[in-house]
mmCIF file of C-alpha atoms in Angstrom:
data_model
loop_
_atom_site.group_PDB
_atom_site.id
_atom_site.type_symbol
_atom_site.label_atom_id
_atom_site.label_comp_id
_atom_site.label_asym_id
_atom_site.label_seq_id
_atom_site.Cartn_x
_atom_site.Cartn_y
_atom_site.Cartn_z
ATOM 1 C CA UNK O 1 91.984 133.595 101.155
ATOM 2 C CA UNK O 2 88.667 132.885 102.570
ATOM 3 C CA UNK O 3 88.212 129.503 104.469
ATOM 4 C CA UNK O 4 86.042 128.308 101.978
ATOM 5 C CA UNK O 5 88.765 128.730 99.593
ATOM 6 C CA UNK O 6 91.261 127.041 101.278
ATOM 7 C CA UNK O 7 88.411 124.350 102.166
ATOM 8 C CA UNK O 8 88.095 124.051 98.432
ATOM 9 C CA UNK O 9 91.678 123.846 97.365
ATOM 10 C CA UNK O 10 92.105 121.005 100.369
ATOM 11 C CA UNK O 11 88.959 118.918 98.480
ATOM 12 C CA UNK O 12 90.960 119.189 95.050
ATOM 13 C CA UNK O 13 94.104 118.242 96.136
ATOM 14 C CA UNK O 14 92.785 115.116 97.923
ATOM 15 C CA UNK O 15 90.526 114.157 94.908
ATOM 16 C CA UNK O 16 93.897 114.438 92.596
ATOM 17 C CA UNK O 17 95.860 112.674 95.433
ATOM 18 C CA UNK O 18 93.329 109.742 95.245
ATOM 19 C CA UNK O 19 93.059 109.817 91.531
ATOM 20 C CA UNK O 20 96.790 109.646 90.819
ATOM 21 C CA UNK O 21 96.784 106.521 93.158
ATOM 22 C CA UNK O 22 94.138 104.870 92.103
ATOM 23 C CA UNK O 23 95.574 105.230 88.250
ATOM 24 C CA UNK O 24 99.132 104.269 89.566
ATOM 25 C CA UNK O 25 97.587 100.785 91.040
ATOM 26 C CA UNK O 26 95.470 100.422 88.088
ATOM 27 C CA UNK O 27 98.443 100.297 85.609
ATOM 28 C CA UNK O 28 100.629 97.770 87.797
ATOM 29 C CA UNK O 29 97.941 95.903 88.849
ATOM 30 C CA UNK O 30 98.114 93.633 85.074
ATOM 31 C CA UNK O 31 101.794 93.169 85.061
ATOM 32 C CA UNK O 32 101.585 92.026 88.788
ATOM 33 C CA UNK O 33 99.038 89.618 88.041
ATOM 34 C CA UNK O 34 100.858 88.101 85.293
ATOM 35 C CA UNK O 35 104.070 87.703 86.792
ATOM 36 C CA UNK O 36 103.871 84.541 89.263
ATOM 37 C CA UNK O 37 106.910 83.368 90.927
ATOM 38 C CA UNK O 38 107.348 79.778 90.670
ATOM 39 C CA UNK O 39 107.334 77.274 93.723
ATOM 40 C CA UNK O 40 110.966 77.059 95.043
ATOM 41 C CA UNK O 41 111.143 74.274 97.216
ATOM 42 C CA UNK O 42 114.375 74.450 99.712
ATOM 43 C CA UNK O 43 113.503 71.503 102.065
ATOM 44 C CA UNK O 44 111.474 68.051 101.866
ATOM 45 C CA UNK O 45 110.231 65.467 104.140
ATOM 46 C CA UNK O 46 108.937 61.877 103.254
ATOM 47 C CA UNK O 47 105.515 60.411 104.643
ATOM 48 C CA UNK O 48 103.918 57.109 104.267
ATOM 49 C CA UNK O 49 99.942 57.302 103.373
ATOM 50 C CA UNK O 50 99.224 54.108 103.520
ATOM 51 C CA UNK O 51 100.280 52.369 100.174
ATOM 52 C CA UNK O 52 101.267 55.787 98.869
ATOM 53 C CA UNK O 53 104.859 57.340 99.033
ATOM 54 C CA UNK O 54 104.521 61.326 99.073
ATOM 55 C CA UNK O 55 106.764 64.169 99.307
ATOM 56 C CA UNK O 56 106.213 67.361 101.637
ATOM 57 C CA UNK O 57 107.928 70.197 100.236
ATOM 58 C CA UNK O 58 108.527 73.720 102.022
ATOM 59 C CA UNK O 59 109.549 76.499 100.626
ATOM 60 C CA UNK O 60 110.998 77.989 103.588
ATOM 61 C CA UNK O 61 113.251 75.993 106.282
ATOM 62 C CA UNK O 62 112.966 76.295 109.077
ATOM 63 C CA UNK O 63 109.755 76.803 109.970
ATOM 64 C CA UNK O 64 108.888 79.980 112.207
ATOM 65 C CA UNK O 65 105.186 80.822 113.208
ATOM 66 C CA UNK O 66 103.434 83.670 111.746
ATOM 67 C CA UNK O 67 105.983 83.327 108.637
ATOM 68 C CA UNK O 68 104.087 82.684 104.871
ATOM 69 C CA UNK O 69 105.624 79.609 103.031
ATOM 70 C CA UNK O 70 104.062 77.578 100.407
ATOM 71 C CA UNK O 71 103.365 73.693 100.802
ATOM 72 C CA UNK O 72 103.523 71.232 98.345
ATOM 73 C CA UNK O 73 102.548 67.682 98.757
ATOM 74 C CA UNK O 74 103.660 65.056 95.794
ATOM 75 C CA UNK O 75 102.666 61.520 96.020
ATOM 76 C CA UNK O 76 105.391 59.198 94.035
ATOM 77 C CA UNK O 77 102.687 58.375 91.026
ATOM 78 C CA UNK O 78 101.429 61.880 90.760
ATOM 79 C CA UNK O 79 98.096 63.132 91.645
ATOM 80 C CA UNK O 80 95.843 61.699 88.830
ATOM 81 C CA UNK O 81 92.807 59.711 89.943
ATOM 82 C CA UNK O 82 93.714 60.482 93.727
ATOM 83 C CA UNK O 83 91.986 62.457 96.179
ATOM 84 C CA UNK O 84 92.564 63.445 99.886
ATOM 85 C CA UNK O 85 92.815 65.633 102.702
ATOM 86 C CA UNK O 86 95.239 67.405 105.231
ATOM 87 C CA UNK O 87 94.560 67.812 108.918
ATOM 88 C CA UNK O 88 97.149 70.356 110.013
ATOM 89 C CA UNK O 89 97.400 69.507 113.963
ATOM 90 C CA UNK O 90 99.334 72.265 116.101
ATOM 91 C CA UNK O 91 99.667 72.632 119.891
ATOM 92 C CA UNK O 92 96.682 74.968 120.024
ATOM 93 C CA UNK O 93 94.314 72.881 117.921
ATOM 94 C CA UNK O 94 94.718 69.081 118.596
ATOM 95 C CA UNK O 95 90.895 68.725 117.353
ATOM 96 C CA UNK O 96 91.566 70.328 113.707
ATOM 97 C CA UNK O 97 89.366 69.791 110.982
ATOM 98 C CA UNK O 98 90.560 68.114 107.597
ATOM 99 C CA UNK O 99 90.368 70.261 104.686
ATOM 100 C CA UNK O 100 90.457 68.680 100.811
ATOM 101 C CA UNK O 101 93.876 68.543 99.346
ATOM 102 C CA UNK O 102 93.792 70.576 96.174
ATOM 103 C CA UNK O 103 95.998 71.502 93.280
ATOM 104 C CA UNK O 104 98.789 73.924 94.328
ATOM 105 C CA UNK O 105 97.716 77.160 92.066
ATOM 106 C CA UNK O 106 101.354 78.202 91.083
ATOM 107 C CA UNK O 107 102.362 74.186 90.289
ATOM 108 C CA UNK O 108 99.408 72.736 89.103
ATOM 109 C CA UNK O 109 100.681 69.326 88.913
ATOM 110 C CA UNK O 110 100.748 68.718 92.944
ATOM 111 C CA UNK O 111 99.086 69.743 95.818
ATOM 112 C CA UNK O 112 99.617 72.279 97.883
ATOM 113 C CA UNK O 113 99.215 75.180 99.856
ATOM 114 C CA UNK O 114 100.001 78.703 98.581
ATOM 115 C CA UNK O 115 101.409 81.321 100.616
ATOM 116 C CA UNK O 116 100.368 79.832 104.126
ATOM 117 C CA UNK O 117 101.228 80.483 107.829
ATOM 118 C CA UNK O 118 101.079 78.359 110.748
ATOM 119 C CA UNK O 119 99.908 80.657 113.522
ATOM 120 C CA UNK O 120 101.648 79.185 116.386
ATOM 121 C CA UNK O 121 104.884 77.895 117.812
ATOM 122 C CA UNK O 122 105.346 74.149 118.782
ATOM 123 C CA UNK O 123 105.249 70.790 117.530
ATOM 124 C CA UNK O 124 102.751 70.599 114.542
ATOM 125 C CA UNK O 125 101.672 67.100 113.027
ATOM 126 C CA UNK O 126 100.117 66.736 109.169
ATOM 127 C CA UNK O 127 97.715 63.839 108.896
ATOM 128 C CA UNK O 128 97.067 62.982 105.602
ATOM 129 C CA UNK O 129 94.119 60.630 104.049
ATOM 130 C CA UNK O 130 94.324 59.531 100.043
ATOM 131 C CA UNK O 131 92.309 57.752 98.383
ATOM 132 C CA UNK O 132 93.144 56.271 94.873
ATOM 133 C CA UNK O 133 93.320 53.037 92.759
ATOM 134 C CA UNK O 134 95.675 51.323 95.191
ATOM 135 C CA UNK O 135 92.646 52.179 98.050
ATOM 136 C CA UNK O 136 92.538 54.630 100.967
ATOM 137 C CA UNK O 137 95.777 55.127 103.161
ATOM 138 C CA UNK O 138 96.403 57.236 106.173
ATOM 139 C CA UNK O 139 99.760 58.768 107.083
ATOM 140 C CA UNK O 140 101.344 61.258 109.510
ATOM 141 C CA UNK O 141 104.257 63.636 109.273
ATOM 142 C CA UNK O 142 104.792 64.204 113.033
ATOM 143 C CA UNK O 143 107.502 66.104 115.008
ATOM 144 C CA UNK O 144 107.584 69.423 112.460
ATOM 145 C CA UNK O 145 109.079 71.760 114.565
ATOM 146 C CA UNK O 146 107.739 75.548 114.284
ATOM 147 C CA UNK O 147 110.146 78.092 115.579
ATOM 148 C CA UNK O 148 108.958 81.478 117.319
ATOM 149 C CA UNK O 149 107.639 83.951 115.087
ATOM 150 C CA UNK O 150 110.695 86.201 113.844
ATOM 151 C CA UNK O 151 110.984 89.810 114.338
ATOM 152 C CA UNK O 152 109.113 92.090 117.040
ATOM 153 C CA UNK O 153 105.774 90.866 118.748
ATOM 154 C CA UNK O 154 102.567 91.662 116.500
ATOM 155 C CA UNK O 155 101.305 94.497 118.755
ATOM 156 C CA UNK O 156 104.863 96.413 118.732
ATOM 157 C CA UNK O 157 104.658 95.770 114.372
ATOM 158 C CA UNK O 158 101.155 96.946 114.430
ATOM 159 C CA UNK O 159 101.662 100.073 116.935
ATOM 160 C CA UNK O 160 104.783 101.512 114.959
ATOM 161 C CA UNK O 161 103.160 100.523 111.498
ATOM 162 C CA UNK O 162 99.864 102.936 112.658
ATOM 163 C CA UNK O 163 102.180 106.280 113.333
ATOM 164 C CA UNK O 164 102.112 107.427 110.267
ATOM 165 C CA UNK O 165 98.021 106.852 109.866
ATOM 166 C CA UNK O 166 97.825 108.664 113.291
ATOM 167 C CA UNK O 167 100.108 111.531 111.893
ATOM 168 C CA UNK O 168 97.861 111.887 109.144
ATOM 169 C CA UNK O 169 94.662 112.314 111.114
ATOM 170 C CA UNK O 170 96.216 114.954 113.430
ATOM 171 C CA UNK O 171 97.868 116.850 110.311
ATOM 172 C CA UNK O 172 94.012 116.390 108.883
ATOM 173 C CA UNK O 173 92.394 117.908 112.480
ATOM 174 C CA UNK O 174 94.806 120.766 112.509
ATOM 175 C CA UNK O 175 94.173 121.862 108.988
ATOM 176 C CA UNK O 176 90.291 121.211 109.503
ATOM 177 C CA UNK O 177 90.107 123.309 112.455
ATOM 178 C CA UNK O 178 92.322 126.282 111.066
ATOM 179 C CA UNK O 179 90.028 126.442 108.118
ATOM 180 C CA UNK O 180 86.574 125.491 109.681
ATOM 181 C CA UNK O 181 84.409 125.596 106.867
ATOM 182 C CA UNK O 182 80.818 126.949 107.147
ATOM 183 C CA UNK O 183 82.018 129.006 109.973
ATOM 184 C CA UNK O 184 80.421 132.546 109.800
ATOM 185 C CA UNK O 185 82.861 135.495 108.975
ATOM 186 C CA UNK O 186 84.156 137.750 111.898
ATOM 187 C CA UNK O 187 82.027 140.649 112.201
ATOM 188 C CA UNK O 188 84.874 143.193 111.110
ATOM 189 C CA UNK O 189 85.574 140.947 107.890
ATOM 190 C CA UNK O 190 82.179 142.035 105.981
ATOM 191 C CA UNK O 191 83.094 145.317 106.197
ATOM 192 C CA UNK O 192 85.573 146.948 103.673
#
């Protein structure tokens, strides 16, 4: 088999593999998009935001750095007719900027954050402002302890996860060197 034939077979195999992966992803995407998991609250804290009492819900407890979770913010008499902001103040960002409180994407009757992670361990404060029928209010949930990131350090995790990619690159380099498409045939191979 010539080098060109081997290269053509490699290209055909790669295209077939990519097509199969694409079809599998396309077939499973609609099902995954339609199946939303409900927000499960496993721990709550109370905070008084001016005239408004509010329950802050967490989908994971205790909190760990770099572990994603859902936060829900539920005023006692609902979110209708109110607006507000959240400022997440961590040990590494004492001058954090407020962000508007928005409806949770999977629990539309409350405000919330969907699949968020607090980036560093230490003491966190959530500062809330709410403006509603009873006037403006400000309140803080202080002393939120965020524990160290679970599992190995991020650099070790990324290093281990890149090993299969490095193996694939090494395989492709070896295969390319053996085939070398475009190389002139050896002098004795042409006669025959």
